[in-house]
PDB file of C-alpha atoms in Angstrom:
ATOM      1  CA  MET A 266     -60.335   5.147  38.883  1.00  0.00           C
ATOM      2  CA  SER A 267     -61.714   7.305  36.111  1.00  0.00           C
ATOM      3  CA  ARG A 268     -64.059   5.719  33.716  1.00  0.00           C
ATOM      4  CA  GLY A 269     -62.365   7.398  30.772  1.00  0.00           C
ATOM      5  CA  SER A 270     -59.380   5.096  31.133  1.00  0.00           C
ATOM      6  CA  GLY A 271     -61.595   2.044  31.160  1.00  0.00           C
ATOM      7  CA  LYS A 272     -59.860   0.670  34.240  1.00  0.00           C
ATOM      8  CA  GLY A 273     -62.919   1.341  36.464  1.00  0.00           C
ATOM      9  CA  LEU A 274     -65.069  -0.910  34.327  1.00  0.00           C
ATOM     10  CA  SER A 275     -65.890  -4.483  35.246  1.00  0.00           C
ATOM     11  CA  LEU A 276     -65.258  -6.141  31.878  1.00  0.00           C
ATOM     12  CA  LYS A 277     -66.552  -9.482  33.049  1.00  0.00           C
ATOM     13  CA  ASP A 278     -69.952  -7.901  33.808  1.00  0.00           C
ATOM     14  CA  LYS A 279     -70.143  -6.692  30.220  1.00  0.00           C
ATOM     15  CA  LEU A 280     -69.079 -10.005  28.705  1.00  0.00           C
ATOM     16  CA  ASP A 281     -71.969 -11.856  27.090  1.00  0.00           C
ATOM     17  CA  GLY A 282     -70.747 -15.154  25.759  1.00  0.00           C
ATOM     18  CA  ASN A 283     -67.984 -14.160  23.364  1.00  0.00           C
ATOM     19  CA  GLU A 284     -69.216 -10.585  22.976  1.00  0.00           C
ATOM     20  CA  LEU A 285     -67.820  -7.709  24.961  1.00  0.00           C
ATOM     21  CA  ASP A 286     -69.689  -4.416  24.625  1.00  0.00           C
ATOM     22  CA  LEU A 287     -67.684  -1.342  25.670  1.00  0.00           C
ATOM     23  CA  SER A 288     -69.599   1.137  23.561  1.00  0.00           C
ATOM     24  CA  LEU A 289     -70.800   4.432  24.977  1.00  0.00           C
ATOM     25  CA  CYS A 290     -68.370   4.161  27.882  1.00  0.00           C
ATOM     26  CA  ASP A 291     -66.718   7.515  27.247  1.00  0.00           C
ATOM     27  CA  LEU A 292     -63.333   5.788  26.806  1.00  0.00           C
ATOM     28  CA  ASN A 293     -60.215   7.788  25.970  1.00  0.00           C
ATOM     29  CA  GLU A 294     -57.977   4.727  26.115  1.00  0.00           C
ATOM     30  CA  VAL A 295     -58.417   1.063  25.389  1.00  0.00           C
ATOM     31  CA  PRO A 296     -57.933  -1.231  28.438  1.00  0.00           C
ATOM     32  CA  VAL A 297     -55.654  -3.605  26.541  1.00  0.00           C
ATOM     33  CA  ARG A 298     -54.356  -5.476  29.582  1.00  0.00           C
ATOM     34  CA  GLU A 299     -57.909  -6.289  30.806  1.00  0.00           C
ATOM     35  CA  LEU A 300     -58.982  -7.270  27.299  1.00  0.00           C
ATOM     36  CA  ALA A 301     -55.991  -9.590  26.953  1.00  0.00           C
ATOM     37  CA  ALA A 302     -57.188 -11.350  30.102  1.00  0.00           C
ATOM     38  CA  LEU A 303     -60.470 -12.232  28.328  1.00  0.00           C
ATOM     39  CA  PRO A 304     -59.419 -14.339  25.325  1.00  0.00           C
ATOM     40  CA  LYS A 305     -63.009 -15.611  24.992  1.00  0.00           C
ATOM     41  CA  ALA A 306     -64.151 -12.097  24.020  1.00  0.00           C
ATOM     42  CA  THR A 307     -63.680 -12.502  20.260  1.00  0.00           C
ATOM     43  CA  VAL A 308     -66.287  -9.856  19.508  1.00  0.00           C
ATOM     44  CA  LEU A 309     -65.382  -6.387  20.807  1.00  0.00           C
ATOM     45  CA  ASP A 310     -67.532  -3.267  20.498  1.00  0.00           C
ATOM     46  CA  LEU A 311     -65.671   0.005  21.194  1.00  0.00           C
ATOM     47  CA  SER A 312     -67.992   2.267  19.230  1.00  0.00           C
ATOM     48  CA  CYS A 313     -69.181   5.691  20.341  1.00  0.00           C
ATOM     49  CA  ASN A 314     -66.190   6.529  22.555  1.00  0.00           C
ATOM     50  CA  ASN A 315     -63.513   9.230  22.524  1.00  0.00           C
ATOM     51  CA  LEU A 316     -60.629   7.152  21.125  1.00  0.00           C
ATOM     52  CA  ILE A 317     -58.095   9.189  19.207  1.00  0.00           C
ATOM     53  CA  SER A 318     -55.558   6.397  18.735  1.00  0.00           C
ATOM     54  CA  LEU A 319     -54.996   2.773  19.595  1.00  0.00           C
ATOM     55  CA  PRO A 320     -51.944   1.719  21.644  1.00  0.00           C
ATOM     56  CA  SER A 321     -49.364  -0.439  19.879  1.00  0.00           C
ATOM     57  CA  ASP A 322     -50.047  -3.359  22.226  1.00  0.00           C
ATOM     58  CA  PHE A 323     -53.674  -3.382  21.026  1.00  0.00           C
ATOM     59  CA  CYS A 324     -52.409  -5.509  18.113  1.00  0.00           C
ATOM     60  CA  SER A 325     -51.587  -8.277  20.599  1.00  0.00           C
ATOM     61  CA  LEU A 326     -55.354  -9.022  20.894  1.00  0.00           C
ATOM     62  CA  MET A 327     -55.040 -11.590  18.140  1.00  0.00           C
ATOM     63  CA  HIS A 328     -58.098 -13.499  19.369  1.00  0.00           C
ATOM     64  CA  LEU A 329     -60.427 -10.798  18.039  1.00  0.00           C
ATOM     65  CA  VAL A 330     -62.693 -11.859  15.203  1.00  0.00           C
ATOM     66  CA  LYS A 331     -65.090  -8.914  15.085  1.00  0.00           C
ATOM     67  CA  LEU A 332     -64.142  -5.341  16.008  1.00  0.00           C
ATOM     68  CA  ASP A 333     -66.325  -2.254  16.018  1.00  0.00           C
ATOM     69  CA  LEU A 334     -64.430   1.072  16.266  1.00  0.00           C
ATOM     70  CA  SER A 335     -67.086   3.213  14.633  1.00  0.00           C
ATOM     71  CA  LYS A 336     -67.917   6.725  15.746  1.00  0.00           C
ATOM     72  CA  ASN A 337     -64.628   7.531  17.468  1.00  0.00           C
ATOM     73  CA  ARG A 338     -61.973  10.068  16.564  1.00  0.00           C
ATOM     74  CA  LEU A 339     -59.267   7.724  15.319  1.00  0.00           C
ATOM     75  CA  GLN A 340     -56.740   9.490  13.092  1.00  0.00           C
ATOM     76  CA  GLN A 341     -54.645   6.423  12.316  1.00  0.00           C
ATOM     77  CA  LEU A 342     -54.289   2.734  13.101  1.00  0.00           C
ATOM     78  CA  PRO A 343     -51.153   1.149  14.563  1.00  0.00           C
ATOM     79  CA  LEU A 344     -48.497   0.245  11.980  1.00  0.00           C
ATOM     80  CA  ASP A 345     -48.671  -3.447  12.910  1.00  0.00           C
ATOM     81  CA  PHE A 346     -52.484  -3.589  12.796  1.00  0.00           C
ATOM     82  CA  GLY A 347     -52.079  -6.529  10.420  1.00  0.00           C
ATOM     83  CA  ARG A 348     -51.130  -8.751  13.374  1.00  0.00           C
ATOM     84  CA  LEU A 349     -54.900  -9.186  14.041  1.00  0.00           C
ATOM     85  CA  VAL A 350     -54.871 -12.008  11.497  1.00  0.00           C
ATOM     86  CA  ASN A 351     -58.082 -13.602  12.802  1.00  0.00           C
ATOM     87  CA  LEU A 352     -60.135 -10.460  12.247  1.00  0.00           C
ATOM     88  CA  GLN A 353     -63.113 -11.028   9.927  1.00  0.00           C
ATOM     89  CA  HIS A 354     -65.379  -8.039  10.573  1.00  0.00           C
ATOM     90  CA  LEU A 355     -64.093  -4.470  10.992  1.00  0.00           C
ATOM     91  CA  ASP A 356     -66.206  -1.375  11.366  1.00  0.00           C
ATOM     92  CA  LEU A 357     -64.360   1.956  11.099  1.00  0.00           C
ATOM     93  CA  LEU A 358     -67.376   4.140  10.283  1.00  0.00           C
ATOM     94  CA  ASN A 359     -67.187   7.842  11.086  1.00  0.00           C
ATOM     95  CA  ASN A 360     -63.585   8.313  12.193  1.00  0.00           C
ATOM     96  CA  ARG A 361     -60.802  10.617  10.952  1.00  0.00           C
ATOM     97  CA  LEU A 362     -58.759   8.088   8.992  1.00  0.00           C
ATOM     98  CA  VAL A 363     -56.955   9.205   5.856  1.00  0.00           C
ATOM     99  CA  THR A 364     -54.890   6.109   5.102  1.00  0.00           C
ATOM    100  CA  LEU A 365     -54.496   2.574   6.353  1.00  0.00           C
ATOM    101  CA  PRO A 366     -51.204   0.953   7.464  1.00  0.00           C
ATOM    102  CA  VAL A 367     -49.537  -1.255   4.850  1.00  0.00           C
ATOM    103  CA  SER A 368     -49.754  -4.193   7.276  1.00  0.00           C
ATOM    104  CA  PHE A 369     -53.546  -4.035   6.723  1.00  0.00           C
ATOM    105  CA  ALA A 370     -52.848  -6.325   3.741  1.00  0.00           C
ATOM    106  CA  GLN A 371     -52.042  -9.163   6.185  1.00  0.00           C
ATOM    107  CA  LEU A 372     -55.675  -9.362   7.377  1.00  0.00           C
ATOM    108  CA  LYS A 373     -56.236 -12.334   5.064  1.00  0.00           C
ATOM    109  CA  ASN A 374     -59.428 -13.444   6.886  1.00  0.00           C
ATOM    110  CA  LEU A 375     -61.175 -10.047   6.637  1.00  0.00           C
ATOM    111  CA  LYS A 376     -64.627 -10.478   5.057  1.00  0.00           C
ATOM    112  CA  TRP A 377     -66.447  -7.270   5.999  1.00  0.00           C
ATOM    113  CA  LEU A 378     -65.244  -3.646   6.102  1.00  0.00           C
ATOM    114  CA  ASP A 379     -66.894  -0.263   6.526  1.00  0.00           C
ATOM    115  CA  LEU A 380     -64.838   2.884   5.918  1.00  0.00           C
ATOM    116  CA  LYS A 381     -67.650   5.366   5.296  1.00  0.00           C
ATOM    117  CA  ASP A 382     -67.524   8.887   6.691  1.00  0.00           C
ATOM    118  CA  ASN A 383     -63.701   9.068   6.876  1.00  0.00           C
ATOM    119  CA  PRO A 384     -61.550  11.715   5.092  1.00  0.00           C
ATOM    120  CA  LEU A 385     -59.914   8.942   3.092  1.00  0.00           C
ATOM    121  CA  ASP A 386     -57.306   9.427   0.431  1.00  0.00           C
ATOM    122  CA  PRO A 387     -59.227   9.697  -2.860  1.00  0.00           C
ATOM    123  CA  VAL A 388     -57.662   6.544  -4.271  1.00  0.00           C
ATOM    124  CA  LEU A 389     -58.444   4.540  -1.129  1.00  0.00           C
ATOM    125  CA  ALA A 390     -61.980   5.997  -0.966  1.00  0.00           C
ATOM    126  CA  LYS A 391     -62.599   4.963  -4.582  1.00  0.00           C
ATOM    127  CA  VAL A 392     -61.341   1.443  -3.896  1.00  0.00           C
ATOM    128  CA  ALA A 393     -63.413   1.056  -0.741  1.00  0.00           C
ATOM    129  CA  GLY A 394     -66.616   2.352  -2.317  1.00  0.00           C
ATOM    130  CA  ASP A 395     -69.875   2.489  -0.346  1.00  0.00           C
ATOM    131  CA  CYS A 396     -70.822   0.107   2.401  1.00  0.00           C
ATOM    132  CA  LEU A 397     -74.596   0.513   2.305  1.00  0.00           C
ATOM    133  CA  ASP A 398     -75.420  -3.154   2.488  1.00  0.00           C
ATOM    134  CA  GLU A 399     -73.828  -6.488   3.308  1.00  0.00           C
ATOM    135  CA  LYS A 400     -72.675  -7.091  -0.245  1.00  0.00           C
ATOM    136  CA  GLN A 401     -70.972  -3.723  -0.602  1.00  0.00           C
ATOM    137  CA  CYS A 402     -69.219  -4.097   2.756  1.00  0.00           C
ATOM    138  CA  LYS A 403     -67.928  -7.520   1.744  1.00  0.00           C
ATOM    139  CA  GLN A 404     -66.727  -6.120  -1.605  1.00  0.00           C
ATOM    140  CA  ALA A 405     -65.056  -3.264   0.252  1.00  0.00           C
ATOM    141  CA  ALA A 406     -63.116  -5.762   2.344  1.00  0.00           C
ATOM    142  CA  VAL A 407     -61.947  -7.654  -0.722  1.00  0.00           C
ATOM    143  CA  LYS A 408     -61.038  -4.572  -2.744  1.00  0.00           C
ATOM    144  CA  VAL A 409     -59.265  -2.806   0.098  1.00  0.00           C
ATOM    145  CA  LEU A 410     -57.246  -5.933   0.883  1.00  0.00           C
ATOM    146  CA  GLN A 411     -56.256  -6.227  -2.787  1.00  0.00           C
ATOM    147  CA  HIS A 412     -55.365  -2.549  -2.872  1.00  0.00           C
ATOM    148  CA  MET A 413     -53.286  -2.762   0.287  1.00  0.00           C
ATOM    149  CA  LYS A 414     -51.592  -5.937  -0.982  1.00  0.00           C
ATOM    150  CA  ALA A 415     -50.687  -4.074  -4.174  1.00  0.00           C
ATOM    151  CA  ILE A 416     -49.287  -1.200  -2.109  1.00  0.00           C
ATOM    152  CA  GLN A 417     -47.396  -3.677   0.041  1.00  0.00           C
ATOM    153  CA  SER A 418     -46.049  -5.446  -3.040  1.00  0.00           C
ATOM    154  CA  GLU A 419     -45.011  -2.131  -4.535  1.00  0.00           C
ATOM    155  CA  GLN A 420     -43.347  -1.134  -1.305  1.00  0.00           C
ATOM    156  CA  ASP A 421     -41.664  -4.521  -1.167  1.00  0.00           C
ATOM    157  CA  ARG A 422     -40.472  -4.040  -4.742  1.00  0.00           C
ATOM    158  CA  GLN A 423     -39.263  -0.552  -3.896  1.00  0.00           C
ATOM    159  CA  ARG A 424     -37.554  -1.934  -0.830  1.00  0.00           C
ATOM    160  CA  GLN A 425     -36.001  -4.677  -2.928  1.00  0.00           C
ATOM    161  CA  ARG A 426     -34.949  -2.161  -5.552  1.00  0.00           C
ATOM    162  CA  LYS A 427     -33.509   0.007  -2.834  1.00  0.00           C
ATOM    163  CA  LEU A 428     -31.713  -2.963  -1.319  1.00  0.00           C
ATOM    164  CA  GLN A 429     -30.546  -4.010  -4.759  1.00  0.00           C
ATOM    165  CA  ALA A 430     -29.382  -0.475  -5.462  1.00  0.00           C
ATOM    166  CA  GLU A 431     -27.616  -0.427  -2.119  1.00  0.00           C
ATOM    167  CA  ARG A 432     -26.021  -3.797  -2.914  1.00  0.00           C
ATOM    168  CA  GLU A 433     -24.994  -2.549  -6.343  1.00  0.00           C
ATOM    169  CA  MET A 434     -23.651   0.610  -4.772  1.00  0.00           C
ATOM    170  CA  GLU A 435     -21.813  -1.465  -2.183  1.00  0.00           C
ATOM    171  CA  LYS A 436     -20.430  -3.704  -4.920  1.00  0.00           C
ATOM    172  CA  LYS A 437     -19.436  -0.624  -6.873  1.00  0.00           C
ATOM    173  CA  ARG A 438     -17.754   0.842  -3.818  1.00  0.00           C
ATOM    174  CA  GLU A 439     -16.018  -2.477  -3.170  1.00  0.00           C
ATOM    175  CA  ALA A 440     -14.945  -2.684  -6.814  1.00  0.00           C
ATOM    176  CA  GLU A 441     -13.704   0.915  -6.668  1.00  0.00           C
ATOM    177  CA  GLN A 442     -11.921   0.135  -3.412  1.00  0.00           C
ATOM    178  CA  ARG A 443     -10.334  -2.958  -4.946  1.00  0.00           C
ATOM    179  CA  ALA A 444      -9.360  -0.964  -8.028  1.00  0.00           C
ATOM    180  CA  LYS A 445      -7.965   1.765  -5.810  1.00  0.00           C
ATOM    181  CA  GLU A 446      -6.016  -0.759  -3.745  1.00  0.00           C
ATOM    182  CA  ALA A 447      -4.767  -2.459  -6.927  1.00  0.00           C
ATOM    183  CA  LEU A 448      -3.717   0.939  -8.288  1.00  0.00           C
ATOM    184  CA  GLU A 449      -1.986   1.782  -5.015  1.00  0.00           C
ATOM    185  CA  ARG A 450      -0.203  -1.581  -5.082  1.00  0.00           C
ATOM    186  CA  GLU A 451       0.830  -0.971  -8.679  1.00  0.00           C
ATOM    187  CA  LEU A 452       2.048   2.520  -7.795  1.00  0.00           C
ATOM    188  CA  ARG A 453       3.984   1.176  -4.808  1.00  0.00           C
ATOM    189  CA  LYS A 454       5.440  -1.551  -7.012  1.00  0.00           C
ATOM    190  CA  ARG A 455       6.376   1.009  -9.663  1.00  0.00           C
ATOM    191  CA  GLU A 456       7.861   3.357  -7.077  1.00  0.00           C
ATOM    192  CA  LYS A 457       9.819   0.462  -5.602  1.00  0.00           C
ATOM    193  CA  ALA A 458      11.113  -0.492  -9.049  1.00  0.00           C
ATOM    194  CA  GLU A 459      12.004   3.143  -9.804  1.00  0.00           C
ATOM    195  CA  GLU A 460      13.748   3.455  -6.443  1.00  0.00           C
ATOM    196  CA  LYS A 461      15.678   0.261  -7.138  1.00  0.00           C
ATOM    197  CA  GLU A 462      16.620   1.505 -10.612  1.00  0.00           C
ATOM    198  CA  ARG A 463      17.679   4.867  -9.143  1.00  0.00           C
ATOM    199  CA  ARG A 464      19.859   3.181  -6.522  1.00  0.00           C
ATOM    200  CA  ARG A 465      21.329   0.931  -9.213  1.00  0.00           C
ATOM    201  CA  ARG A 466      22.191   3.967 -11.367  1.00  0.00           C
ATOM    202  CA  GLU A 467      23.737   5.673  -8.346  1.00  0.00           C
ATOM    203  CA  TYR A 468      25.762   2.553  -7.625  1.00  0.00           C
ATOM    204  CA  ASP A 469      26.942   2.357 -11.257  1.00  0.00           C
ATOM    205  CA  ALA A 470      27.763   6.073 -11.249  1.00  0.00           C
ATOM    206  CA  GLN A 471      29.720   5.760  -8.004  1.00  0.00           C
ATOM    207  CA  LYS A 472      31.539   2.731  -9.326  1.00  0.00           C
ATOM    208  CA  ALA A 473      32.382   4.492 -12.603  1.00  0.00           C
ATOM    209  CA  ALA A 474      33.523   7.599 -10.694  1.00  0.00           C
ATOM    210  CA  LYS A 475      35.692   5.441  -8.469  1.00  0.00           C
ATOM    211  CA  GLN A 476      37.246   3.719 -11.467  1.00  0.00           C
ATOM    212  CA  GLU A 477      37.788   7.075 -13.172  1.00  0.00           C
ATOM    213  CA  MET A 478      39.411   8.420 -10.019  1.00  0.00           C
ATOM    214  CA  GLU A 479      41.689   5.380  -9.845  1.00  0.00           C
ATOM    215  CA  LYS A 480      42.671   5.846 -13.493  1.00  0.00           C
ATOM    216  CA  LYS A 481      43.311   9.538 -12.934  1.00  0.00           C
ATOM    217  CA  THR A 482      45.389   8.812  -9.837  1.00  0.00           C
ATOM    218  CA  LYS A 483      47.375   6.204 -11.754  1.00  0.00           C
ATOM    219  CA  LYS A 484      48.011   8.617 -14.624  1.00  0.00           C
ATOM    220  CA  GLU A 485      49.106  11.348 -12.219  1.00  0.00           C
ATOM    221  CA  THR A 486      51.494   8.898 -10.569  1.00  0.00           C
ATOM    222  CA  VAL A 487      52.982   7.926 -13.955  1.00  0.00           C
ATOM    223  CA  HIS A 488      53.309  11.566 -15.012  1.00  0.00           C
ATOM    224  CA  THR A 489      54.952  12.398 -11.692  1.00  0.00           C
ATOM    225  CA  ARG A 490      57.539   9.654 -12.102  1.00  0.00           C
ATOM    226  CA  LYS A 491      58.439  10.428 -15.727  1.00  0.00           C
ATOM    227  CA  PRO A 492      59.608  14.053 -15.215  1.00  0.00           C
ATOM    228  CA  ALA A 493      61.822  12.927 -12.328  1.00  0.00           C
ATOM    229  CA  SER A 494      63.625  10.532 -14.580  1.00  0.00           C
ATOM    230  CA  SER A 495      63.681  12.865 -17.549  1.00  0.00           C
ATOM    231  CA  SER A 496      64.897  15.814 -15.497  1.00  0.00           C
ATOM    232  CA  ARG A 497      68.314  14.238 -15.256  1.00  0.00           C
ATOM    233  CA  PRO A 498      70.636  15.477 -18.035  1.00  0.00           C
ATOM    234  CA  PRO A 499      71.654  12.819 -20.448  1.00  0.00           C
ATOM    235  CA  GLN A 500      75.040  11.451 -19.629  1.00  0.00           C
ATOM    236  CA  PRO A 501      77.429  10.088 -22.204  1.00  0.00           C
ATOM    237  CA  PRO A 502      77.858   6.415 -22.153  1.00  0.00           C
ATOM    238  CA  ARG A 503      80.642   5.247 -20.010  1.00  0.00           C
ATOM    239  CA  HIS A 504      83.148   2.996 -21.657  1.00  0.00           C
ATOM    240  CA  LYS A 505      84.624   0.450 -19.377  1.00  0.00           C
ATOM    241  CA  PRO A 506      88.417   0.516 -19.590  1.00  0.00           C
ATOM    242  CA  SER A 507      89.830  -2.595 -21.157  1.00  0.00           C
ATOM    243  CA  TRP A 508      92.338  -4.829 -19.292  1.00  0.00           C
ATOM    244  CA  SER A 509      95.192  -4.128 -21.737  1.00  0.00           C
ATOM    245  CA  ARG A 510      94.794  -0.365 -21.316  1.00  0.00           C
ATOM    246  CA  SER A 511      95.010  -0.690 -17.561  1.00  0.00           C
ATOM    247  CA  VAL A 512      98.173  -2.843 -17.871  1.00  0.00           C
ATOM    248  CA  LEU A 513      99.655  -0.356 -20.273  1.00  0.00           C
ATOM    249  CA  ARG A 514      99.040   2.496 -17.867  1.00  0.00           C
ATOM    250  CA  VAL A 515     100.630   0.544 -15.041  1.00  0.00           C
ATOM    251  CA  LEU A 516     103.688  -0.242 -17.202  1.00  0.00           C
ATOM    252  CA  LEU A 517     104.016   3.375 -18.260  1.00  0.00           C
ATOM    253  CA  PHE A 518     103.772   4.467 -14.646  1.00  0.00           C
ATOM    254  CA  VAL A 519     106.409   1.925 -13.633  1.00  0.00           C
ATOM    255  CA  LEU A 520     108.637   3.017 -16.509  1.00  0.00           C
ATOM    256  CA  PHE A 521     108.165   6.666 -15.524  1.00  0.00           C
ATOM    257  CA  CYS A 522     109.134   5.842 -11.950  1.00  0.00           C
ATOM    258  CA  ILE A 523     112.190   3.945 -13.144  1.00  0.00           C
ATOM    259  CA  LEU A 524     113.300   6.835 -15.363  1.00  0.00           C
ATOM    260  CA  CYS A 525     112.790   9.288 -12.545  1.00  0.00           C
ATOM    261  CA  THR A 526     114.781   7.105 -10.189  1.00  0.00           C
ATOM    262  CA  LEU A 527     117.491   6.584 -12.777  1.00  0.00           C
ATOM    263  CA  ALA A 528     117.700  10.314 -13.470  1.00  0.00           C
ATOM    264  CA  ALA A 529     117.923  11.042  -9.764  1.00  0.00           C
ATOM    265  CA  CYS A 530     120.668   8.485  -9.315  1.00  0.00           C
ATOM    266  CA  LYS A 531     122.656   9.728 -12.336  1.00  0.00           C
ATOM    267  CA  LEU A 532     122.326  13.426 -12.073  1.00  0.00           C
ATOM    268  CA  THR A 533     122.035  14.153  -8.364  1.00  0.00           C
ATOM    269  CA  GLU A 534     124.171  13.715  -5.344  1.00  0.00           C
ATOM    270  CA  LEU A 535     122.187  10.571  -4.533  1.00  0.00           C
ATOM    271  CA  GLN A 536     124.295   8.575  -6.964  1.00  0.00           C
ATOM    272  CA  HIS A 537     126.689   7.571  -4.112  1.00  0.00           C
ATOM    273  CA  GLN A 538     123.809   6.188  -2.059  1.00  0.00           C
ATOM    274  CA  PRO A 539     123.602   2.406  -1.862  1.00  0.00           C
ATOM    275  CA  LEU A 540     120.203   2.373  -3.565  1.00  0.00           C
ATOM    276  CA  CYS A 541     121.395   4.547  -6.414  1.00  0.00           C
ATOM    277  CA  ILE A 542     124.590   2.468  -6.747  1.00  0.00           C
ATOM    278  CA  SER A 543     122.442  -0.590  -7.192  1.00  0.00           C
ATOM    279  CA  VAL A 544     120.218   1.238  -9.661  1.00  0.00           C
ATOM    280  CA  ASN A 545     123.155   2.510 -11.673  1.00  0.00           C
ATOM    281  CA  THR A 546     124.738  -0.926 -11.764  1.00  0.00           C
ATOM    282  CA  LEU A 547     121.424  -2.416 -12.891  1.00  0.00           C
ATOM    283  CA  TYR A 548     121.153   0.271 -15.526  1.00  0.00           C
ATOM    284  CA  GLU A 549     124.595  -0.417 -16.876  1.00  0.00           C
ATOM    285  CA  ASP A 550     123.919  -4.135 -16.981  1.00  0.00           C
ATOM    286  CA  VAL A 551     120.689  -3.516 -18.903  1.00  0.00           C
ATOM    287  CA  VAL A 552     122.426  -1.209 -21.357  1.00  0.00           C
ATOM    288  CA  ALA A 553     125.151  -3.757 -21.875  1.00  0.00           C
ATOM    289  CA  ALA A 554     122.569  -6.468 -22.419  1.00  0.00           C
ATOM    290  CA  LEU A 555     120.761  -4.340 -24.932  1.00  0.00           C
ATOM    291  CA  GLN A 556     123.965  -3.604 -26.765  1.00  0.00           C
ATOM    292  CA  ASN A 557     124.847  -7.282 -26.849  1.00  0.00           C
ATOM    293  CA  HIS A 558     121.346  -7.990 -28.087  1.00  0.00           C
ATOM    294  CA  LYS A 559     121.754  -5.368 -30.785  1.00  0.00           C
ATOM    295  CA  THR A 560     125.130  -6.783 -31.814  1.00  0.00           C
ATOM    296  CA  LEU A 561     123.655 -10.263 -32.022  1.00  0.00           C
ATOM    297  CA  GLN A 562     120.749  -8.981 -34.086  1.00  0.00           C
ATOM    298  CA  ASN A 563     123.138  -7.270 -36.488  1.00  0.00           C
ATOM    299  CA  MET A 564     125.125 -10.486 -36.881  1.00  0.00           C
ATOM    300  CA  LEU A 565     122.080 -12.451 -37.609  1.00  0.00           C
ATOM    301  CA  GLN A 566     120.877  -9.896 -40.138  1.00  0.00           C
ATOM    302  CA  HIS A 567     124.319 -10.020 -41.793  1.00  0.00           C
ATOM    303  CA  ASN A 568     124.316 -13.769 -41.956  1.00  0.00           C
ATOM    304  CA  SER A 569     120.863 -13.802 -43.391  1.00  0.00           C
ATOM    305  CA  HIS A 570     121.914 -11.372 -46.161  1.00  0.00           C
ATOM    306  CA  GLN A 571     124.838 -13.631 -47.053  1.00  0.00           C
TER     307      GLN A 571
END
């Protein structure tokens, strides 16, 4: 195996107590798996190699207390570098670091830090200061931790503000949605009421039209009947013949028949017929009776005058 990967090294041969020296090994990668198998190696020296970056699983080496990464070509540290919570001494001299990950603020046990000879952000470089002696390196650790904690707090506040803004926006959207739904319900309710009122007006109009049609039909029927009765010419009132007039007519008719019969029996050849003989005899008897009646009446009148 190539030495540049570190897998051809015998790490146990380089382990001296709790110190593991892998400096000047021309490493391009960190043998994380082999290092994880040596939890007693709390002091790790990886200085003077060709490391450009650290793998993300490097942060699983939480047993590290002292770490020397000086004189490599590191451009950045893993985002979760703060998982190395037991780290107390960190040497990052002469690398290509510009910034540190925000999780760096979680290295609460860090007591010593060297960031010299890195193209640091001006603000971070000013905070870190020089690390020319033990005191300055300890101050650098304290100041950088405070600075990173402030950045972390600010990011947390920004995150909280963002979350709060998102919550407010969500509440606003929910309120707008509720208002929209309430408006839609109100519109549906209003449309339903308008539709009901429209159908009611149509019903009333149909009912009124039906009643008007019935009245019109009734009037037409009445008008049709009246001309039929009035078209008849007025007739004079009929007087019912009285009973006495009918009797009188019958008597006159009987008298006329008697006179005709009498004339026929007196003046025609029928006078020798048995019927006419009887009629003539009856006539003579009547005339004689009338004469007797007249004679009696004259006698009575004469007696009354006397």
